[in-house]
């Protein structure tokens, strides 16, 4: 689960089935997105596993599952893209844009980065904005983009394991 530090009571729940962070505006916003995506992600994983495990599947059955995977993937992508577009002024929106940069065409990505409010454009205070600028630059040089994107994504991974109160 992703943790956004802000004033308030933040509760992290982590178990084998689900992990979430809630209790503040930004954490609740991100938790809602995760809830919206969970069903699609679970279905995608189950269908992908079945493609590899079920050796009795016919070619027609495989094609049908691949078609279902495409539909599920598009639905999950649309949810993520809508979240980003509607929440670009928030840290969860910026975080998701970093995570999902490859879902956007260059022009659409550039417009989203340009639409980030001025108060979130301080690179020294907002690592997501700094990473987005780097991704934007790397997109101009595609041969280096995939390795950079992997590094940028790893740099934003965090884990919350407890309940904390911030002021």
mmCIF file with all atom_site columns, C-alpha atoms in Angstrom:
data_model
loop_
_atom_site.group_PDB
_atom_site.id
_atom_site.type_symbol
_atom_site.label_atom_id
_atom_site.label_alt_id
_atom_site.label_comp_id
_atom_site.label_asym_id
_atom_site.label_entity_id
_atom_site.label_seq_id
_atom_site.pdbx_PDB_ins_code
_atom_site.Cartn_x
_atom_site.Cartn_y
_atom_site.Cartn_z
_atom_site.occupancy
_atom_site.B_iso_or_equiv
_atom_site.pdbx_formal_charge
_atom_site.auth_seq_id
_atom_site.auth_comp_id
_atom_site.auth_asym_id
_atom_site.auth_atom_id
_atom_site.pdbx_PDB_model_num
ATOM 1   C CA . UNK A 1 1   ? 0.000   0.000   0.000   1.00 0.00 ? 1   UNK A CA 1
ATOM 2   C CA . UNK A 1 2   ? 1.135   3.521   -0.703  1.00 0.00 ? 2   UNK A CA 1
ATOM 3   C CA . UNK A 1 3   ? 1.315   5.994   2.207   1.00 0.00 ? 3   UNK A CA 1
ATOM 4   C CA . UNK A 1 4   ? 0.875   9.736   1.775   1.00 0.00 ? 4   UNK A CA 1
ATOM 5   C CA . UNK A 1 5   ? 2.047   11.632  4.866   1.00 0.00 ? 5   UNK A CA 1
ATOM 6   C CA . UNK A 1 6   ? -0.295  14.415  5.843   1.00 0.00 ? 6   UNK A CA 1
ATOM 7   C CA . UNK A 1 7   ? -1.846  15.730  9.031   1.00 0.00 ? 7   UNK A CA 1
ATOM 8   C CA . UNK A 1 8   ? -4.400  13.441  10.652  1.00 0.00 ? 8   UNK A CA 1
ATOM 9   C CA . UNK A 1 9   ? -4.922  9.896   11.862  1.00 0.00 ? 9   UNK A CA 1
ATOM 10  C CA . UNK A 1 10  ? -3.527  7.462   9.340   1.00 0.00 ? 10  UNK A CA 1
ATOM 11  C CA . UNK A 1 11  ? -4.445  3.797   9.681   1.00 0.00 ? 11  UNK A CA 1
ATOM 12  C CA . UNK A 1 12  ? -2.583  1.089   7.791   1.00 0.00 ? 12  UNK A CA 1
ATOM 13  C CA . UNK A 1 13  ? -4.118  -2.350  7.446   1.00 0.00 ? 13  UNK A CA 1
ATOM 14  C CA . UNK A 1 14  ? -1.864  -5.025  6.065   1.00 0.00 ? 14  UNK A CA 1
ATOM 15  C CA . UNK A 1 15  ? -2.734  -8.691  5.803   1.00 0.00 ? 15  UNK A CA 1
ATOM 16  C CA . UNK A 1 16  ? -2.480  -11.554 3.334   1.00 0.00 ? 16  UNK A CA 1
ATOM 17  C CA . UNK A 1 17  ? -5.639  -10.522 1.475   1.00 0.00 ? 17  UNK A CA 1
ATOM 18  C CA . UNK A 1 18  ? -5.406  -6.744  1.376   1.00 0.00 ? 18  UNK A CA 1
ATOM 19  C CA . UNK A 1 19  ? -3.287  -3.819  2.410   1.00 0.00 ? 19  UNK A CA 1
ATOM 20  C CA . UNK A 1 20  ? -4.589  -0.278  2.576   1.00 0.00 ? 20  UNK A CA 1
ATOM 21  C CA . UNK A 1 21  ? -3.859  3.055   4.162   1.00 0.00 ? 21  UNK A CA 1
ATOM 22  C CA . UNK A 1 22  ? -6.770  5.305   5.132   1.00 0.00 ? 22  UNK A CA 1
ATOM 23  C CA . UNK A 1 23  ? -7.753  8.112   7.456   1.00 0.00 ? 23  UNK A CA 1
ATOM 24  C CA . UNK A 1 24  ? -6.758  11.258  5.592   1.00 0.00 ? 24  UNK A CA 1
ATOM 25  C CA . UNK A 1 25  ? -7.953  12.912  2.395   1.00 0.00 ? 25  UNK A CA 1
ATOM 26  C CA . UNK A 1 26  ? -5.062  11.779  0.178   1.00 0.00 ? 26  UNK A CA 1
ATOM 27  C CA . UNK A 1 27  ? -4.841  8.268   1.600   1.00 0.00 ? 27  UNK A CA 1
ATOM 28  C CA . UNK A 1 28  ? -8.614  7.783   1.308   1.00 0.00 ? 28  UNK A CA 1
ATOM 29  C CA . UNK A 1 29  ? -8.508  9.019   -2.287  1.00 0.00 ? 29  UNK A CA 1
ATOM 30  C CA . UNK A 1 30  ? -5.764  6.539   -3.201  1.00 0.00 ? 30  UNK A CA 1
ATOM 31  C CA . UNK A 1 31  ? -7.468  3.693   -1.280  1.00 0.00 ? 31  UNK A CA 1
ATOM 32  C CA . UNK A 1 32  ? -10.650 4.316   -3.277  1.00 0.00 ? 32  UNK A CA 1
ATOM 33  C CA . UNK A 1 33  ? -8.686  3.986   -6.522  1.00 0.00 ? 33  UNK A CA 1
ATOM 34  C CA . UNK A 1 34  ? -7.130  0.746   -5.310  1.00 0.00 ? 34  UNK A CA 1
ATOM 35  C CA . UNK A 1 35  ? -10.583 -0.597  -4.435  1.00 0.00 ? 35  UNK A CA 1
ATOM 36  C CA . UNK A 1 36  ? -11.813 0.300   -7.924  1.00 0.00 ? 36  UNK A CA 1
ATOM 37  C CA . UNK A 1 37  ? -8.856  -1.484  -9.538  1.00 0.00 ? 37  UNK A CA 1
ATOM 38  C CA . UNK A 1 38  ? -8.629  -4.566  -7.306  1.00 0.00 ? 38  UNK A CA 1
ATOM 39  C CA . UNK A 1 39  ? -11.342 -6.599  -9.044  1.00 0.00 ? 39  UNK A CA 1
ATOM 40  C CA . UNK A 1 40  ? -9.831  -6.017  -12.469 1.00 0.00 ? 40  UNK A CA 1
ATOM 41  C CA . UNK A 1 41  ? -6.317  -6.804  -11.297 1.00 0.00 ? 41  UNK A CA 1
ATOM 42  C CA . UNK A 1 42  ? -7.462  -10.022 -9.616  1.00 0.00 ? 42  UNK A CA 1
ATOM 43  C CA . UNK A 1 43  ? -9.294  -11.135 -12.756 1.00 0.00 ? 43  UNK A CA 1
ATOM 44  C CA . UNK A 1 44  ? -6.288  -10.279 -14.921 1.00 0.00 ? 44  UNK A CA 1
ATOM 45  C CA . UNK A 1 45  ? -3.980  -12.325 -12.712 1.00 0.00 ? 45  UNK A CA 1
ATOM 46  C CA . UNK A 1 46  ? -6.334  -15.313 -12.617 1.00 0.00 ? 46  UNK A CA 1
ATOM 47  C CA . UNK A 1 47  ? -6.771  -15.336 -16.398 1.00 0.00 ? 47  UNK A CA 1
ATOM 48  C CA . UNK A 1 48  ? -3.040  -14.948 -17.022 1.00 0.00 ? 48  UNK A CA 1
ATOM 49  C CA . UNK A 1 49  ? -2.279  -17.839 -14.696 1.00 0.00 ? 49  UNK A CA 1
ATOM 50  C CA . UNK A 1 50  ? -4.888  -20.016 -16.392 1.00 0.00 ? 50  UNK A CA 1
ATOM 51  C CA . UNK A 1 51  ? -3.203  -19.426 -19.749 1.00 0.00 ? 51  UNK A CA 1
ATOM 52  C CA . UNK A 1 52  ? 0.030   -20.893 -18.421 1.00 0.00 ? 52  UNK A CA 1
ATOM 53  C CA . UNK A 1 53  ? -1.306  -23.623 -16.144 1.00 0.00 ? 53  UNK A CA 1
ATOM 54  C CA . UNK A 1 54  ? -4.170  -25.151 -18.137 1.00 0.00 ? 54  UNK A CA 1
ATOM 55  C CA . UNK A 1 55  ? -2.452  -27.338 -20.701 1.00 0.00 ? 55  UNK A CA 1
ATOM 56  C CA . UNK A 1 56  ? -5.769  -28.784 -21.918 1.00 0.00 ? 56  UNK A CA 1
ATOM 57  C CA . UNK A 1 57  ? -6.985  -25.445 -23.259 1.00 0.00 ? 57  UNK A CA 1
ATOM 58  C CA . UNK A 1 58  ? -7.758  -25.305 -26.968 1.00 0.00 ? 58  UNK A CA 1
ATOM 59  C CA . UNK A 1 59  ? -6.464  -22.532 -29.209 1.00 0.00 ? 59  UNK A CA 1
ATOM 60  C CA . UNK A 1 60  ? -9.995  -21.070 -29.353 1.00 0.00 ? 60  UNK A CA 1
ATOM 61  C CA . UNK A 1 61  ? -10.178 -21.008 -25.543 1.00 0.00 ? 61  UNK A CA 1
ATOM 62  C CA . UNK A 1 62  ? -6.774  -19.312 -25.377 1.00 0.00 ? 62  UNK A CA 1
ATOM 63  C CA . UNK A 1 63  ? -7.880  -16.687 -27.898 1.00 0.00 ? 63  UNK A CA 1
ATOM 64  C CA . UNK A 1 64  ? -11.062 -16.079 -25.897 1.00 0.00 ? 64  UNK A CA 1
ATOM 65  C CA . UNK A 1 65  ? -9.065  -15.562 -22.686 1.00 0.00 ? 65  UNK A CA 1
ATOM 66  C CA . UNK A 1 66  ? -6.628  -13.250 -24.482 1.00 0.00 ? 66  UNK A CA 1
ATOM 67  C CA . UNK A 1 67  ? -9.622  -11.209 -25.640 1.00 0.00 ? 67  UNK A CA 1
ATOM 68  C CA . UNK A 1 68  ? -10.954 -11.070 -22.073 1.00 0.00 ? 68  UNK A CA 1
ATOM 69  C CA . UNK A 1 69  ? -7.513  -9.999  -20.852 1.00 0.00 ? 69  UNK A CA 1
ATOM 70  C CA . UNK A 1 70  ? -7.495  -7.165  -23.371 1.00 0.00 ? 70  UNK A CA 1
ATOM 71  C CA . UNK A 1 71  ? -10.931 -5.936  -22.235 1.00 0.00 ? 71  UNK A CA 1
ATOM 72  C CA . UNK A 1 72  ? -10.024 -6.148  -18.532 1.00 0.00 ? 72  UNK A CA 1
ATOM 73  C CA . UNK A 1 73  ? -6.723  -4.395  -19.138 1.00 0.00 ? 73  UNK A CA 1
ATOM 74  C CA . UNK A 1 74  ? -8.426  -1.569  -21.027 1.00 0.00 ? 74  UNK A CA 1
ATOM 75  C CA . UNK A 1 75  ? -11.011 -1.133  -18.252 1.00 0.00 ? 75  UNK A CA 1
ATOM 76  C CA . UNK A 1 76  ? -8.305  -0.986  -15.572 1.00 0.00 ? 76  UNK A CA 1
ATOM 77  C CA . UNK A 1 77  ? -6.270  1.446   -17.691 1.00 0.00 ? 77  UNK A CA 1
ATOM 78  C CA . UNK A 1 78  ? -9.310  3.673   -18.170 1.00 0.00 ? 78  UNK A CA 1
ATOM 79  C CA . UNK A 1 79  ? -9.935  3.765   -14.412 1.00 0.00 ? 79  UNK A CA 1
ATOM 80  C CA . UNK A 1 80  ? -6.302  4.714   -13.764 1.00 0.00 ? 80  UNK A CA 1
ATOM 81  C CA . UNK A 1 81  ? -6.247  7.335   -16.530 1.00 0.00 ? 81  UNK A CA 1
ATOM 82  C CA . UNK A 1 82  ? -9.514  8.894   -15.323 1.00 0.00 ? 82  UNK A CA 1
ATOM 83  C CA . UNK A 1 83  ? -8.168  9.007   -11.761 1.00 0.00 ? 83  UNK A CA 1
ATOM 84  C CA . UNK A 1 84  ? -4.986  10.712  -12.926 1.00 0.00 ? 84  UNK A CA 1
ATOM 85  C CA . UNK A 1 85  ? -6.841  13.252  -15.062 1.00 0.00 ? 85  UNK A CA 1
ATOM 86  C CA . UNK A 1 86  ? -9.322  14.076  -12.283 1.00 0.00 ? 86  UNK A CA 1
ATOM 87  C CA . UNK A 1 87  ? -6.695  14.204  -9.519  1.00 0.00 ? 87  UNK A CA 1
ATOM 88  C CA . UNK A 1 88  ? -3.601  15.651  -11.189 1.00 0.00 ? 88  UNK A CA 1
ATOM 89  C CA . UNK A 1 89  ? -3.492  18.370  -8.512  1.00 0.00 ? 89  UNK A CA 1
ATOM 90  C CA . UNK A 1 90  ? -2.955  15.776  -5.749  1.00 0.00 ? 90  UNK A CA 1
ATOM 91  C CA . UNK A 1 91  ? 0.030   13.676  -4.749  1.00 0.00 ? 91  UNK A CA 1
ATOM 92  C CA . UNK A 1 92  ? -1.889  10.434  -5.468  1.00 0.00 ? 92  UNK A CA 1
ATOM 93  C CA . UNK A 1 93  ? -2.619  11.761  -8.965  1.00 0.00 ? 93  UNK A CA 1
ATOM 94  C CA . UNK A 1 94  ? 1.043   12.604  -9.512  1.00 0.00 ? 94  UNK A CA 1
ATOM 95  C CA . UNK A 1 95  ? 2.152   9.242   -8.120  1.00 0.00 ? 95  UNK A CA 1
ATOM 96  C CA . UNK A 1 96  ? -0.206  7.403   -10.462 1.00 0.00 ? 96  UNK A CA 1
ATOM 97  C CA . UNK A 1 97  ? 1.008   9.453   -13.434 1.00 0.00 ? 97  UNK A CA 1
ATOM 98  C CA . UNK A 1 98  ? 4.560   8.342   -12.614 1.00 0.00 ? 98  UNK A CA 1
ATOM 99  C CA . UNK A 1 99  ? 3.369   4.720   -12.368 1.00 0.00 ? 99  UNK A CA 1
ATOM 100 C CA . UNK A 1 100 ? 1.216   4.871   -15.517 1.00 0.00 ? 100 UNK A CA 1
ATOM 101 C CA . UNK A 1 101 ? 3.190   7.236   -17.744 1.00 0.00 ? 101 UNK A CA 1
ATOM 102 C CA . UNK A 1 102 ? 3.363   4.603   -20.468 1.00 0.00 ? 102 UNK A CA 1
ATOM 103 C CA . UNK A 1 103 ? -0.458  4.598   -20.758 1.00 0.00 ? 103 UNK A CA 1
ATOM 104 C CA . UNK A 1 104 ? -0.431  8.090   -22.230 1.00 0.00 ? 104 UNK A CA 1
ATOM 105 C CA . UNK A 1 105 ? 0.608   9.317   -25.638 1.00 0.00 ? 105 UNK A CA 1
ATOM 106 C CA . UNK A 1 106 ? 3.339   11.974  -25.504 1.00 0.00 ? 106 UNK A CA 1
ATOM 107 C CA . UNK A 1 107 ? 1.003   14.910  -26.192 1.00 0.00 ? 107 UNK A CA 1
ATOM 108 C CA . UNK A 1 108 ? -1.513  13.785  -23.557 1.00 0.00 ? 108 UNK A CA 1
ATOM 109 C CA . UNK A 1 109 ? 1.276   13.172  -21.021 1.00 0.00 ? 109 UNK A CA 1
ATOM 110 C CA . UNK A 1 110 ? 2.768   16.610  -21.670 1.00 0.00 ? 110 UNK A CA 1
ATOM 111 C CA . UNK A 1 111 ? -0.642  18.276  -21.189 1.00 0.00 ? 111 UNK A CA 1
ATOM 112 C CA . UNK A 1 112 ? -1.093  16.499  -17.871 1.00 0.00 ? 112 UNK A CA 1
ATOM 113 C CA . UNK A 1 113 ? 2.353   17.581  -16.660 1.00 0.00 ? 113 UNK A CA 1
ATOM 114 C CA . UNK A 1 114 ? 1.618   21.150  -17.781 1.00 0.00 ? 114 UNK A CA 1
ATOM 115 C CA . UNK A 1 115 ? -1.701  21.103  -15.880 1.00 0.00 ? 115 UNK A CA 1
ATOM 116 C CA . UNK A 1 116 ? -0.052  20.356  -12.536 1.00 0.00 ? 116 UNK A CA 1
ATOM 117 C CA . UNK A 1 117 ? -0.762  23.310  -10.217 1.00 0.00 ? 117 UNK A CA 1
ATOM 118 C CA . UNK A 1 118 ? 2.147   25.645  -9.503  1.00 0.00 ? 118 UNK A CA 1
ATOM 119 C CA . UNK A 1 119 ? 2.198   24.723  -5.802  1.00 0.00 ? 119 UNK A CA 1
ATOM 120 C CA . UNK A 1 120 ? 3.103   21.135  -6.796  1.00 0.00 ? 120 UNK A CA 1
ATOM 121 C CA . UNK A 1 121 ? 5.893   22.124  -9.179  1.00 0.00 ? 121 UNK A CA 1
ATOM 122 C CA . UNK A 1 122 ? 8.637   22.570  -6.590  1.00 0.00 ? 122 UNK A CA 1
ATOM 123 C CA . UNK A 1 123 ? 11.065  19.811  -7.607  1.00 0.00 ? 123 UNK A CA 1
ATOM 124 C CA . UNK A 1 124 ? 12.968  20.050  -4.328  1.00 0.00 ? 124 UNK A CA 1
ATOM 125 C CA . UNK A 1 125 ? 9.754   19.403  -2.371  1.00 0.00 ? 125 UNK A CA 1
ATOM 126 C CA . UNK A 1 126 ? 7.869   17.049  -4.703  1.00 0.00 ? 126 UNK A CA 1
ATOM 127 C CA . UNK A 1 127 ? 9.761   13.986  -5.898  1.00 0.00 ? 127 UNK A CA 1
ATOM 128 C CA . UNK A 1 128 ? 6.858   12.923  -8.142  1.00 0.00 ? 128 UNK A CA 1
ATOM 129 C CA . UNK A 1 129 ? 7.004   16.158  -10.120 1.00 0.00 ? 129 UNK A CA 1
ATOM 130 C CA . UNK A 1 130 ? 10.780  15.846  -10.471 1.00 0.00 ? 130 UNK A CA 1
ATOM 131 C CA . UNK A 1 131 ? 10.372  12.261  -11.734 1.00 0.00 ? 131 UNK A CA 1
ATOM 132 C CA . UNK A 1 132 ? 7.643   13.350  -14.171 1.00 0.00 ? 132 UNK A CA 1
ATOM 133 C CA . UNK A 1 133 ? 9.977   15.968  -15.625 1.00 0.00 ? 133 UNK A CA 1
ATOM 134 C CA . UNK A 1 134 ? 12.663  13.310  -16.016 1.00 0.00 ? 134 UNK A CA 1
ATOM 135 C CA . UNK A 1 135 ? 10.191  10.932  -17.675 1.00 0.00 ? 135 UNK A CA 1
ATOM 136 C CA . UNK A 1 136 ? 9.086   13.734  -19.978 1.00 0.00 ? 136 UNK A CA 1
ATOM 137 C CA . UNK A 1 137 ? 12.701  14.305  -20.977 1.00 0.00 ? 137 UNK A CA 1
ATOM 138 C CA . UNK A 1 138 ? 13.360  10.585  -21.420 1.00 0.00 ? 138 UNK A CA 1
ATOM 139 C CA . UNK A 1 139 ? 10.294  10.216  -23.651 1.00 0.00 ? 139 UNK A CA 1
ATOM 140 C CA . UNK A 1 140 ? 12.098  12.476  -26.094 1.00 0.00 ? 140 UNK A CA 1
ATOM 141 C CA . UNK A 1 141 ? 14.878  9.856   -26.189 1.00 0.00 ? 141 UNK A CA 1
ATOM 142 C CA . UNK A 1 142 ? 12.936  6.536   -26.338 1.00 0.00 ? 142 UNK A CA 1
ATOM 143 C CA . UNK A 1 143 ? 15.880  4.131   -26.463 1.00 0.00 ? 143 UNK A CA 1
ATOM 144 C CA . UNK A 1 144 ? 16.744  5.086   -22.866 1.00 0.00 ? 144 UNK A CA 1
ATOM 145 C CA . UNK A 1 145 ? 13.162  5.301   -21.604 1.00 0.00 ? 145 UNK A CA 1
ATOM 146 C CA . UNK A 1 146 ? 12.445  1.704   -20.548 1.00 0.00 ? 146 UNK A CA 1
ATOM 147 C CA . UNK A 1 147 ? 15.459  1.433   -18.246 1.00 0.00 ? 147 UNK A CA 1
ATOM 148 C CA . UNK A 1 148 ? 14.814  4.882   -16.807 1.00 0.00 ? 148 UNK A CA 1
ATOM 149 C CA . UNK A 1 149 ? 11.133  4.159   -16.206 1.00 0.00 ? 149 UNK A CA 1
ATOM 150 C CA . UNK A 1 150 ? 12.031  1.007   -14.274 1.00 0.00 ? 150 UNK A CA 1
ATOM 151 C CA . UNK A 1 151 ? 14.415  3.019   -12.083 1.00 0.00 ? 151 UNK A CA 1
ATOM 152 C CA . UNK A 1 152 ? 11.891  5.839   -11.565 1.00 0.00 ? 152 UNK A CA 1
ATOM 153 C CA . UNK A 1 153 ? 9.162   3.378   -10.610 1.00 0.00 ? 153 UNK A CA 1
ATOM 154 C CA . UNK A 1 154 ? 11.396  1.616   -8.106  1.00 0.00 ? 154 UNK A CA 1
ATOM 155 C CA . UNK A 1 155 ? 12.280  4.982   -6.563  1.00 0.00 ? 155 UNK A CA 1
ATOM 156 C CA . UNK A 1 156 ? 8.623   5.651   -5.703  1.00 0.00 ? 156 UNK A CA 1
ATOM 157 C CA . UNK A 1 157 ? 7.853   2.284   -4.069  1.00 0.00 ? 157 UNK A CA 1
ATOM 158 C CA . UNK A 1 158 ? 7.099   2.568   -0.333  1.00 0.00 ? 158 UNK A CA 1
ATOM 159 C CA . UNK A 1 159 ? 5.438   0.416   2.279   1.00 0.00 ? 159 UNK A CA 1
ATOM 160 C CA . UNK A 1 160 ? 3.429   1.381   5.358   1.00 0.00 ? 160 UNK A CA 1
ATOM 161 C CA . UNK A 1 161 ? 3.264   -1.082  8.232   1.00 0.00 ? 161 UNK A CA 1
ATOM 162 C CA . UNK A 1 162 ? 1.674   0.736   11.159  1.00 0.00 ? 162 UNK A CA 1
ATOM 163 C CA . UNK A 1 163 ? -0.821  3.339   12.350  1.00 0.00 ? 163 UNK A CA 1
ATOM 164 C CA . UNK A 1 164 ? 0.580   6.823   12.797  1.00 0.00 ? 164 UNK A CA 1
ATOM 165 C CA . UNK A 1 165 ? -0.580  10.308  13.563  1.00 0.00 ? 165 UNK A CA 1
ATOM 166 C CA . UNK A 1 166 ? 1.001   13.307  11.862  1.00 0.00 ? 166 UNK A CA 1
ATOM 167 C CA . UNK A 1 167 ? 0.515   16.989  12.438  1.00 0.00 ? 167 UNK A CA 1
#
